[in-house]
Amino acid sequence: MRSRLLSALALVGVALAPSAFAEPPADLADKLNAHSGQPLPIEAIDDSPVPGLYEVRLRGGNTLYSDADGRYLIVGDLYENADDGMVNLTEQAANQRRKALVDAVPEDQRVVYKPAGEVKAKLTVFTDPTCPYCHKLHAELSQLNDMGIEVDYLAFPRMGPSSDAARQLARVWCADNRSEAMSAAFRGDEVDAPKNCDAPIAAQYRLGVESGIQGTPAIIFPDGKMVPGYLPAKRLAAMLDVNADGDS
């Protein structure tokens, strides 16, 4: 597979003109739609590290690459054969975008579980209290906090922003003490909250979709890297370079 990938990238380098980086053609989206025969869910088109090749990001997190005429497409990740090994440029760019999106959410729109002492690291988790593996991760929050790891929750109702889970999350966000309300929701307890509260559940769901999230829990690291699904607390701590005693 690796040899085929390298061969494909080599062919791209031969086929595309070795011009300097340039802005994507203004009509590239129209050309892509014309060739595909149906509208593509294009979110943005940017330059790529390969001259003449443009990064086309689709809604939902997928990425493909196109020539200037929208005729030749590469579906999959773009790698650089760097001096220190293969670098996944597509994943790197996605992490940077995801980090910017998540970092823009202010603390007062999160459900925050802070350590009692110094914060050594922070994870942002898109969660849903109806998700079994979210329950499993939530049960280990105290372990993460004890190791100095802050955990911030954002809402991602798996069945969409009009689901029962979304309404349950809205009550959590509207509660006087969100962290206690979230823990109550995970226990299956009824959460009391004002009926006319405006909770950002739909906005956070859209943010999750834009960040490439398809399920819960979705764990976002400080650099924007996403790990889909549950990981044990000690594994998460190791990935953050925090040991079991909370030292980093």
Coordinates of C-alpha atoms in Angstrom, one line a residue:
M1 CA 0.0 0.0 0.0
R2 CA 2.8 2.4 0.9
S3 CA 4.5 1.8 -2.5
R4 CA 1.3 2.5 -4.3
L5 CA 0.8 5.7 -2.3
L6 CA 4.3 6.9 -3.1
S7 CA 3.8 6.0 -6.8
A8 CA 0.6 7.9 -6.9
L9 CA 2.2 11.0 -5.3
A10 CA 5.1 10.7 -7.8
L11 CA 2.6 10.7 -10.7
V12 CA 0.9 13.7 -9.3
G13 CA 4.2 15.6 -9.2
V14 CA 4.8 14.7 -12.9
A15 CA 1.3 15.4 -14.1
L16 CA 0.9 18.8 -12.4
A17 CA 2.8 21.9 -13.5
P18 CA 5.5 22.9 -11.1
S19 CA 4.1 26.4 -10.6
A20 CA 4.3 28.4 -7.4
F21 CA 1.5 28.2 -4.9
A22 CA -1.6 30.1 -6.1
E23 CA -5.1 30.8 -5.0
P24 CA -7.6 28.1 -6.1
P25 CA -9.4 29.0 -9.3
A26 CA -12.6 30.9 -8.5
D27 CA -14.7 28.5 -10.7
L28 CA -13.2 25.2 -9.4
A29 CA -16.3 24.4 -7.3
D30 CA -18.5 24.9 -10.4
K31 CA -16.2 22.7 -12.5
L32 CA -16.2 19.9 -9.9
N33 CA -20.0 20.0 -9.8
A34 CA -20.2 20.0 -13.6
H35 CA -18.0 16.9 -13.9
S36 CA -19.6 15.0 -11.0
G37 CA -23.1 15.5 -12.4
Q38 CA -24.5 16.5 -9.1
P39 CA -23.7 19.1 -6.4
L40 CA -20.9 18.2 -4.1
P41 CA -21.2 19.3 -0.4
I42 CA -18.1 21.5 -0.7
E43 CA -17.3 23.5 2.4
A44 CA -14.0 25.1 1.3
I45 CA -11.3 24.9 -1.3
D46 CA -7.7 25.7 -0.4
D47 CA -4.3 25.5 -1.9
S48 CA -2.2 22.3 -1.1
P49 CA 1.5 21.7 -0.6
V50 CA 1.6 20.2 -4.1
P51 CA 1.6 22.9 -6.9
G52 CA -1.4 22.7 -9.1
L53 CA -3.3 20.5 -6.7
Y54 CA -6.1 21.9 -4.5
E55 CA -7.6 20.7 -1.2
V56 CA -11.3 20.3 -1.4
R57 CA -13.0 19.9 2.0
L58 CA -16.5 18.5 2.1
R59 CA -19.1 19.0 4.8
G60 CA -18.7 16.2 7.3
G61 CA -15.0 16.2 7.4
N62 CA -13.9 14.4 4.2
T63 CA -11.1 15.8 2.0
L64 CA -10.2 15.2 -1.6
Y65 CA -7.7 16.8 -4.0
S66 CA -8.4 18.2 -7.5
D67 CA -6.5 19.7 -10.4
A68 CA -7.4 23.3 -11.5
D69 CA -10.0 22.0 -14.0
G70 CA -11.8 19.7 -11.5
R71 CA -11.3 16.8 -13.8
Y72 CA -8.7 14.7 -11.9
L73 CA -9.4 13.8 -8.3
I74 CA -7.4 12.1 -5.6
V75 CA -9.6 10.7 -2.8
G76 CA -7.6 10.0 0.4
D77 CA -4.9 11.5 2.6
L78 CA -1.9 13.4 1.2
Y79 CA 1.5 12.4 2.6
E80 CA 4.9 14.1 2.5
N81 CA 7.9 11.9 2.4
A82 CA 9.8 14.0 4.9
D83 CA 13.3 13.5 6.2
D84 CA 12.0 12.0 9.5
G85 CA 9.4 9.8 7.8
M86 CA 6.0 10.0 6.3
V87 CA 3.8 12.9 7.4
N88 CA 0.1 12.9 6.9
L89 CA -0.5 16.4 5.6
T90 CA -4.3 15.9 5.4
E91 CA -4.6 14.9 9.0
Q92 CA -2.2 17.7 10.1
A93 CA -4.4 20.3 8.4
A94 CA -7.6 18.8 9.8
N95 CA -6.1 18.9 13.3
Q96 CA -5.2 22.6 12.9
R97 CA -8.7 23.5 11.7
R98 CA -10.3 21.4 14.5
K99 CA -8.2 23.0 17.1
A100 CA -9.2 26.5 15.9
L101 CA -12.9 25.6 16.0
V102 CA -12.8 24.0 19.4
D103 CA -10.6 26.6 21.0
A104 CA -13.1 29.3 19.9
V105 CA -15.8 27.9 22.2
P106 CA -15.7 29.9 25.4
E107 CA -15.5 28.3 28.8
D108 CA -19.0 29.5 29.7
Q109 CA -20.4 27.4 26.9
R110 CA -18.8 24.2 28.1
V111 CA -19.4 21.7 30.9
V112 CA -16.0 21.8 32.8
Y113 CA -14.5 19.3 35.2
K114 CA -11.3 20.9 36.6
P115 CA -8.7 19.2 38.8
A116 CA -8.5 20.4 42.4
G117 CA -4.9 21.3 41.9
E118 CA -2.7 22.4 39.0
V119 CA -4.1 21.7 35.5
K120 CA -1.4 19.7 33.7
A121 CA -3.4 19.1 30.4
K122 CA -6.9 19.5 29.0
L123 CA -9.1 17.3 26.9
T124 CA -12.3 18.4 25.1
V125 CA -14.9 15.7 24.7
F126 CA -18.0 15.8 22.5
T127 CA -20.5 13.7 24.5
D128 CA -24.0 12.3 24.7
P129 CA -25.4 10.9 28.0
T130 CA -27.3 8.2 26.0
C131 CA -24.0 6.8 24.6
P132 CA -22.7 3.7 26.5
Y133 CA -19.0 4.5 25.9
C134 CA -19.6 8.1 27.0
H135 CA -20.8 6.6 30.3
K136 CA -17.6 4.5 30.5
L137 CA -15.4 7.6 30.0
H138 CA -17.5 9.7 32.4
A139 CA -17.0 7.1 35.1
E140 CA -13.2 7.8 34.8
L141 CA -13.4 11.6 35.0
S142 CA -12.3 11.6 38.7
Q143 CA -9.2 9.6 37.7
L144 CA -8.4 12.1 35.0
N145 CA -8.9 15.0 37.4
D146 CA -6.7 13.4 40.0
M147 CA -3.9 13.2 37.4
G148 CA -4.3 16.9 36.7
I149 CA -6.2 16.6 33.5
E150 CA -9.2 18.9 32.9
V151 CA -12.1 17.6 30.9
D152 CA -14.4 19.9 29.1
Y153 CA -17.6 18.6 27.5
L154 CA -19.3 19.9 24.4
A155 CA -22.7 18.6 23.3
F156 CA -23.0 16.1 20.4
P157 CA -26.4 14.4 20.5
R158 CA -25.9 11.4 18.3
M159 CA -29.4 11.4 16.8
G160 CA -29.3 15.0 15.9
P161 CA -30.2 18.4 17.5
S162 CA -33.9 17.6 17.6
S163 CA -33.5 14.3 19.5
D164 CA -34.4 13.4 23.1
A165 CA -30.7 13.4 23.9
A166 CA -30.4 17.0 22.6
R167 CA -33.3 18.0 24.9
Q168 CA -31.6 16.3 27.8
L169 CA -28.3 18.0 27.0
A170 CA -30.1 21.4 26.8
R171 CA -31.4 20.9 30.4
V172 CA -27.8 20.2 31.5
W173 CA -26.5 23.4 29.8
C174 CA -29.3 25.4 31.4
A175 CA -28.7 24.1 34.9
D176 CA -27.2 26.3 37.6
N177 CA -24.4 23.7 38.1
R178 CA -23.6 22.1 34.8
S179 CA -21.1 19.6 36.0
E180 CA -23.5 18.3 38.6
A181 CA -26.3 18.3 36.1
M182 CA -24.2 16.3 33.6
S183 CA -23.3 13.7 36.1
A184 CA -27.0 13.4 37.1
A185 CA -27.8 12.9 33.4
F186 CA -25.3 10.1 33.2
R187 CA -26.8 8.5 36.2
G188 CA -30.2 8.7 34.5
D189 CA -31.6 11.2 37.0
E190 CA -34.0 14.0 35.9
V191 CA -32.3 17.3 35.5
D192 CA -34.2 20.4 36.5
A193 CA -33.6 23.5 34.4
P194 CA -35.5 26.6 33.2
K195 CA -37.9 25.8 30.4
N196 CA -37.0 28.8 28.3
C197 CA -33.3 28.6 28.5
D198 CA -31.4 29.1 25.2
A199 CA -28.8 26.3 25.2
P200 CA -26.1 26.0 22.4
I201 CA -26.8 22.3 21.7
A202 CA -27.5 22.7 17.9
A203 CA -24.5 25.0 17.4
Q204 CA -22.2 22.5 19.2
Y205 CA -23.6 19.7 17.1
R206 CA -22.9 21.6 13.9
L207 CA -19.4 22.4 15.3
G208 CA -18.9 18.7 15.8
V209 CA -20.0 17.8 12.3
E210 CA -17.7 20.5 10.9
S211 CA -14.9 19.0 13.0
G212 CA -15.4 15.6 11.4
I213 CA -17.1 14.0 14.3
Q214 CA -19.4 11.1 13.5
G215 CA -20.0 9.5 16.9
T216 CA -19.4 9.8 20.6
P217 CA -17.3 10.1 22.7
A218 CA -15.0 12.1 20.4
I219 CA -11.9 13.1 22.4
I220 CA -10.0 16.2 21.2
F221 CA -6.4 16.7 22.3
P222 CA -4.8 20.1 22.7
D223 CA -3.3 20.0 19.2
G224 CA -6.6 19.3 17.6
K225 CA -6.0 15.5 17.2
M226 CA -9.2 13.6 17.5
V227 CA -9.6 10.1 19.0
P228 CA -13.0 8.6 18.2
G229 CA -14.4 6.4 21.0
Y230 CA -13.5 5.5 24.5
L231 CA -9.9 5.2 25.8
P232 CA -9.0 4.4 29.5
A233 CA -7.9 7.3 31.7
K234 CA -4.3 6.0 32.0
R235 CA -4.0 5.7 28.2
L236 CA -5.2 9.2 27.8
A237 CA -2.8 10.5 30.4
A238 CA 0.1 8.7 28.6
M239 CA -0.9 10.3 25.3
L240 CA -0.8 13.7 27.1
D241 CA 2.6 12.9 28.7
V242 CA 1.0 13.0 32.1
N243 CA 1.8 10.2 34.4
A244 CA -0.5 8.5 36.9
D245 CA 0.7 10.8 39.7
G246 CA -0.2 13.9 37.7
D247 CA 3.4 14.9 36.8
S248 CA 4.0 16.0 33.2

